């Protein structure tokens, strides 16, 4: 755990250095976005660890962050200037809020996986391996809900600040581009998940599976938009 915290500190310094050198938020291309996402995800995990004391969650977060960093290392890392038309003080707010919301959903995803693993152990009456390390199903379910309840308002704010930034830089709040459309679809998915949990009893295993499905949708659309479609924001020139 101390190794992760040390790595997070070094990661923070690296991001701060790139921010100073580039003169902009270091999350405006695929290379930077993956590194920034890894940093925010680990940072949110540190918050959850401090508040709820669930160190085993780090066994899921660390490989994910490492994967993002390795993937980023294969992408162009040149510092490209931000297109002047897109320069706005709203951009860093939009980026940080959006990535923090995604980090919340990432942890809800890992907690969903943890729930399914623990549930399988209990159904097979196996008390070995991860069973002794994982929290109770009740705690996992509660933490997943907490992450979702943090992530959804952040996703909403991310969409709002993105619209304001778009109006400030491009003269329109909404352009119905791929990223905006899928952000809206993701918003409805998580809104339905939270609504179902609060009103229809979508808890425990069902909530875990839906959290997993929603996050896979989020990641899938992120990769399709940025790799297959070549990105949608057009941050850099």
CSV table of C-alpha atoms in Angstrom, one decimal:
chain,number,residue,atom,x,y,z
A,1,UNK,CA,0.0,0.0,0.0
A,2,UNK,CA,2.9,2.4,0.8
A,3,UNK,CA,4.3,1.6,-2.6
A,4,UNK,CA,1.0,2.7,-4.2
A,5,UNK,CA,1.0,5.9,-2.2
A,6,UNK,CA,4.6,6.6,-3.1
A,7,UNK,CA,3.7,6.0,-6.8
A,8,UNK,CA,0.7,8.3,-6.5
A,9,UNK,CA,3.0,11.1,-5.2
A,10,UNK,CA,5.4,10.7,-8.0
A,11,UNK,CA,2.5,10.5,-10.5
A,12,UNK,CA,1.2,13.8,-9.0
A,13,UNK,CA,4.5,15.5,-9.5
A,14,UNK,CA,4.7,14.2,-13.1
A,15,UNK,CA,1.3,15.6,-14.0
A,16,UNK,CA,2.0,18.9,-12.3
A,17,UNK,CA,5.3,19.2,-14.3
A,18,UNK,CA,3.6,18.4,-17.6
A,19,UNK,CA,0.8,21.0,-16.7
A,20,UNK,CA,3.5,23.7,-16.1
A,21,UNK,CA,5.5,22.8,-19.2
A,22,UNK,CA,2.4,22.5,-21.6
A,23,UNK,CA,0.6,25.5,-20.0
A,24,UNK,CA,-2.7,23.6,-20.1
A,25,UNK,CA,-4.6,20.8,-18.4
A,26,UNK,CA,-2.6,17.6,-19.2
A,27,UNK,CA,-5.5,15.5,-20.4
A,28,UNK,CA,-6.2,16.8,-23.9
A,29,UNK,CA,-5.1,13.8,-25.9
A,30,UNK,CA,-5.3,10.0,-25.6
A,31,UNK,CA,-1.8,9.6,-24.0
A,32,UNK,CA,-2.5,12.3,-21.4
A,33,UNK,CA,-6.1,11.2,-20.8
A,34,UNK,CA,-5.1,7.6,-19.8
A,35,UNK,CA,-2.4,8.9,-17.5
A,36,UNK,CA,-4.8,11.4,-15.9
A,37,UNK,CA,-7.5,8.8,-15.5
A,38,UNK,CA,-5.1,6.5,-13.8
A,39,UNK,CA,-4.1,9.3,-11.4
A,40,UNK,CA,-7.6,10.4,-10.6
A,41,UNK,CA,-8.7,6.8,-10.0
A,42,UNK,CA,-5.9,6.1,-7.6
A,43,UNK,CA,-6.5,9.4,-5.9
A,44,UNK,CA,-10.2,8.5,-5.4
A,45,UNK,CA,-9.2,5.1,-4.1
A,46,UNK,CA,-7.0,6.7,-1.5
A,47,UNK,CA,-10.0,8.8,-0.4
A,48,UNK,CA,-12.1,5.6,-0.1
A,49,UNK,CA,-9.3,3.8,1.7
A,50,UNK,CA,-9.0,6.6,4.2
A,51,UNK,CA,-12.7,6.8,4.8
A,52,UNK,CA,-13.8,3.2,4.7
A,53,UNK,CA,-10.6,1.1,5.3
A,54,UNK,CA,-11.0,-1.4,2.4
A,55,UNK,CA,-7.4,-2.1,1.4
A,56,UNK,CA,-8.3,-5.1,-0.7
A,57,UNK,CA,-9.9,-2.8,-3.2
A,58,UNK,CA,-6.3,-1.7,-4.1
A,59,UNK,CA,-5.7,-5.2,-5.5
A,60,UNK,CA,-8.2,-4.3,-8.2
A,61,UNK,CA,-7.4,-0.6,-8.7
A,62,UNK,CA,-3.6,-1.0,-9.0
A,63,UNK,CA,-3.6,-3.4,-12.0
A,64,UNK,CA,-6.2,-1.1,-13.7
A,65,UNK,CA,-4.1,2.0,-13.2
A,66,UNK,CA,-1.0,0.1,-14.3
A,67,UNK,CA,-2.7,-1.1,-17.4
A,68,UNK,CA,-3.7,2.5,-18.2
A,69,UNK,CA,-0.1,3.7,-17.8
A,70,UNK,CA,1.3,0.9,-19.9
A,71,UNK,CA,-1.3,1.6,-22.7
A,72,UNK,CA,-0.4,5.3,-22.5
A,73,UNK,CA,3.3,4.5,-23.0
A,74,UNK,CA,2.5,3.1,-26.5
A,75,UNK,CA,0.8,6.4,-27.6
A,76,UNK,CA,2.4,9.6,-28.9
A,77,UNK,CA,3.5,11.6,-25.9
A,78,UNK,CA,4.5,14.9,-27.6
A,79,UNK,CA,3.1,18.0,-26.0
A,80,UNK,CA,0.8,19.6,-28.6
A,81,UNK,CA,-0.5,23.1,-28.1
A,82,UNK,CA,-4.2,23.6,-27.4
A,83,UNK,CA,-6.2,25.0,-30.2
A,84,UNK,CA,-6.6,28.8,-29.4
A,85,UNK,CA,-10.4,28.7,-30.0
A,86,UNK,CA,-10.8,26.1,-27.3
A,87,UNK,CA,-8.8,27.9,-24.6
A,88,UNK,CA,-11.1,28.6,-21.7
A,89,UNK,CA,-10.9,28.6,-17.9
A,90,UNK,CA,-13.9,26.2,-18.0
A,91,UNK,CA,-11.8,23.4,-19.6
A,92,UNK,CA,-9.8,22.3,-16.6
A,93,UNK,CA,-13.0,22.3,-14.5
A,94,UNK,CA,-14.8,20.2,-17.1
A,95,UNK,CA,-11.9,17.7,-17.5
A,96,UNK,CA,-11.2,17.2,-13.7
A,97,UNK,CA,-14.9,16.8,-12.9
A,98,UNK,CA,-15.5,14.4,-15.7
A,99,UNK,CA,-12.5,12.2,-14.9
A,100,UNK,CA,-13.3,12.2,-11.2
A,101,UNK,CA,-16.9,11.0,-12.0
A,102,UNK,CA,-15.4,8.3,-14.2
A,103,UNK,CA,-13.1,7.3,-11.3
A,104,UNK,CA,-16.1,6.9,-9.0
A,105,UNK,CA,-17.7,4.6,-11.6
A,106,UNK,CA,-14.5,2.7,-12.0
A,107,UNK,CA,-14.5,1.9,-8.2
A,108,UNK,CA,-18.2,1.0,-8.4
A,109,UNK,CA,-17.2,-1.4,-11.2
A,110,UNK,CA,-14.4,-3.0,-9.1
A,111,UNK,CA,-16.8,-3.3,-6.1
A,112,UNK,CA,-19.3,-5.0,-8.4
A,113,UNK,CA,-16.7,-7.5,-9.3
A,114,UNK,CA,-15.8,-8.0,-5.7
A,115,UNK,CA,-19.4,-8.6,-4.8
A,116,UNK,CA,-19.8,-11.3,-7.5
A,117,UNK,CA,-16.6,-13.0,-6.3
A,118,UNK,CA,-17.7,-13.0,-2.7
A,119,UNK,CA,-21.2,-14.1,-3.6
A,120,UNK,CA,-19.8,-17.0,-5.5
A,121,UNK,CA,-17.6,-18.1,-2.6
A,122,UNK,CA,-20.6,-18.0,-0.3
A,123,UNK,CA,-22.9,-20.0,-2.6
A,124,UNK,CA,-20.3,-22.7,-3.1
A,125,UNK,CA,-19.6,-22.6,0.7
A,126,UNK,CA,-15.9,-22.0,0.1
A,127,UNK,CA,-14.2,-20.1,2.8
A,128,UNK,CA,-10.7,-19.8,1.3
A,129,UNK,CA,-8.6,-17.5,-0.8
A,130,UNK,CA,-10.1,-14.0,-1.4
A,131,UNK,CA,-13.0,-14.8,0.9
A,132,UNK,CA,-11.0,-13.9,4.0
A,133,UNK,CA,-9.8,-10.6,2.4
A,134,UNK,CA,-13.0,-9.4,0.9
A,135,UNK,CA,-15.5,-7.3,3.0
A,136,UNK,CA,-19.0,-8.6,3.7
A,137,UNK,CA,-21.5,-8.4,0.9
A,138,UNK,CA,-23.4,-5.7,2.8
A,139,UNK,CA,-20.4,-3.5,3.0
A,140,UNK,CA,-19.4,-4.0,-0.7
A,141,UNK,CA,-23.0,-3.1,-1.7
A,142,UNK,CA,-23.0,0.0,0.4
A,143,UNK,CA,-19.6,1.2,-0.9
A,144,UNK,CA,-20.7,0.6,-4.4
A,145,UNK,CA,-23.8,2.8,-3.8
A,146,UNK,CA,-21.6,5.4,-2.2
A,147,UNK,CA,-19.3,5.5,-5.3
A,148,UNK,CA,-22.3,5.7,-7.6
A,149,UNK,CA,-23.8,8.5,-5.5
A,150,UNK,CA,-20.5,10.4,-5.8
A,151,UNK,CA,-20.1,9.7,-9.5
A,152,UNK,CA,-23.5,10.6,-10.8
A,153,UNK,CA,-23.5,14.3,-9.6
A,154,UNK,CA,-20.0,14.6,-11.0
A,155,UNK,CA,-21.1,13.2,-14.3
A,156,UNK,CA,-23.9,15.7,-14.4
A,157,UNK,CA,-21.6,18.5,-13.5
A,158,UNK,CA,-19.2,17.3,-16.1
A,159,UNK,CA,-21.8,17.5,-18.8
A,160,UNK,CA,-23.0,20.9,-17.6
A,161,UNK,CA,-19.4,22.4,-17.5
A,162,UNK,CA,-18.7,20.8,-20.8
A,163,UNK,CA,-21.7,22.6,-22.3
A,164,UNK,CA,-20.7,25.9,-20.8
A,165,UNK,CA,-17.1,25.4,-22.0
A,166,UNK,CA,-18.5,24.7,-25.5
A,167,UNK,CA,-20.6,27.8,-25.5
A,168,UNK,CA,-17.7,29.9,-24.3
A,169,UNK,CA,-15.3,28.5,-26.9
A,170,UNK,CA,-17.4,27.5,-29.8
A,171,UNK,CA,-20.6,29.6,-29.4
A,172,UNK,CA,-23.0,26.7,-28.8
A,173,UNK,CA,-23.9,24.6,-25.8
A,174,UNK,CA,-24.5,21.3,-27.6
A,175,UNK,CA,-23.4,20.0,-31.0
A,176,UNK,CA,-24.6,16.4,-30.9
A,177,UNK,CA,-21.1,15.0,-31.5
A,178,UNK,CA,-20.2,11.4,-30.6
A,179,UNK,CA,-18.8,12.2,-27.2
A,180,UNK,CA,-21.8,14.4,-26.2
A,181,UNK,CA,-24.3,11.8,-27.3
A,182,UNK,CA,-22.6,9.0,-25.5
A,183,UNK,CA,-22.1,11.1,-22.4
A,184,UNK,CA,-25.9,11.6,-22.4
A,185,UNK,CA,-26.5,7.9,-22.9
A,186,UNK,CA,-24.1,7.1,-20.0
A,187,UNK,CA,-25.9,9.7,-17.8
A,188,UNK,CA,-29.2,7.9,-18.5
A,189,UNK,CA,-27.7,4.5,-17.7
A,190,UNK,CA,-26.4,5.6,-14.3
A,191,UNK,CA,-29.6,7.6,-13.7
A,192,UNK,CA,-31.6,4.4,-14.3
A,193,UNK,CA,-29.3,2.4,-12.1
A,194,UNK,CA,-29.6,4.8,-9.1
A,195,UNK,CA,-33.4,5.3,-9.7
A,196,UNK,CA,-33.9,1.5,-9.8
A,197,UNK,CA,-31.8,1.1,-6.6
A,198,UNK,CA,-33.8,3.7,-4.7
A,199,UNK,CA,-37.3,2.8,-5.9
A,200,UNK,CA,-37.3,-0.8,-7.3
A,201,UNK,CA,-34.9,-2.6,-5.0
A,202,UNK,CA,-32.0,-3.0,-7.5
A,203,UNK,CA,-29.5,-3.9,-4.9
A,204,UNK,CA,-26.8,-6.5,-4.1
A,205,UNK,CA,-26.1,-8.8,-7.0
A,206,UNK,CA,-28.4,-7.1,-9.5
A,207,UNK,CA,-26.8,-3.7,-8.7
A,208,UNK,CA,-23.3,-5.2,-9.0
A,209,UNK,CA,-24.0,-6.6,-12.4
A,210,UNK,CA,-25.6,-3.3,-13.6
A,211,UNK,CA,-22.6,-1.3,-12.3
A,212,UNK,CA,-20.3,-3.6,-14.2
A,213,UNK,CA,-22.4,-3.3,-17.4
A,214,UNK,CA,-22.6,0.5,-17.2
A,215,UNK,CA,-18.9,1.0,-16.7
A,216,UNK,CA,-18.0,-1.4,-19.5
A,217,UNK,CA,-20.3,0.7,-21.7
A,218,UNK,CA,-18.6,3.9,-20.6
A,219,UNK,CA,-15.1,2.5,-21.3
A,220,UNK,CA,-16.2,0.9,-24.6
A,221,UNK,CA,-17.5,4.2,-25.9
A,222,UNK,CA,-14.5,6.1,-24.7
A,223,UNK,CA,-12.2,3.8,-26.6
A,224,UNK,CA,-14.4,3.7,-29.7
A,225,UNK,CA,-14.6,7.5,-29.8
A,226,UNK,CA,-10.9,8.2,-29.2
A,227,UNK,CA,-9.4,5.3,-31.2
A,228,UNK,CA,-11.8,4.3,-33.9
A,229,UNK,CA,-13.4,7.7,-34.5
A,230,UNK,CA,-10.2,9.6,-33.7
A,231,UNK,CA,-11.6,11.7,-30.8
A,232,UNK,CA,-14.5,14.1,-30.7
A,233,UNK,CA,-13.4,17.1,-28.7
A,234,UNK,CA,-10.6,18.3,-31.0
A,235,UNK,CA,-8.7,19.8,-28.1
A,236,UNK,CA,-5.3,20.1,-29.7
A,237,UNK,CA,-4.2,21.6,-33.0
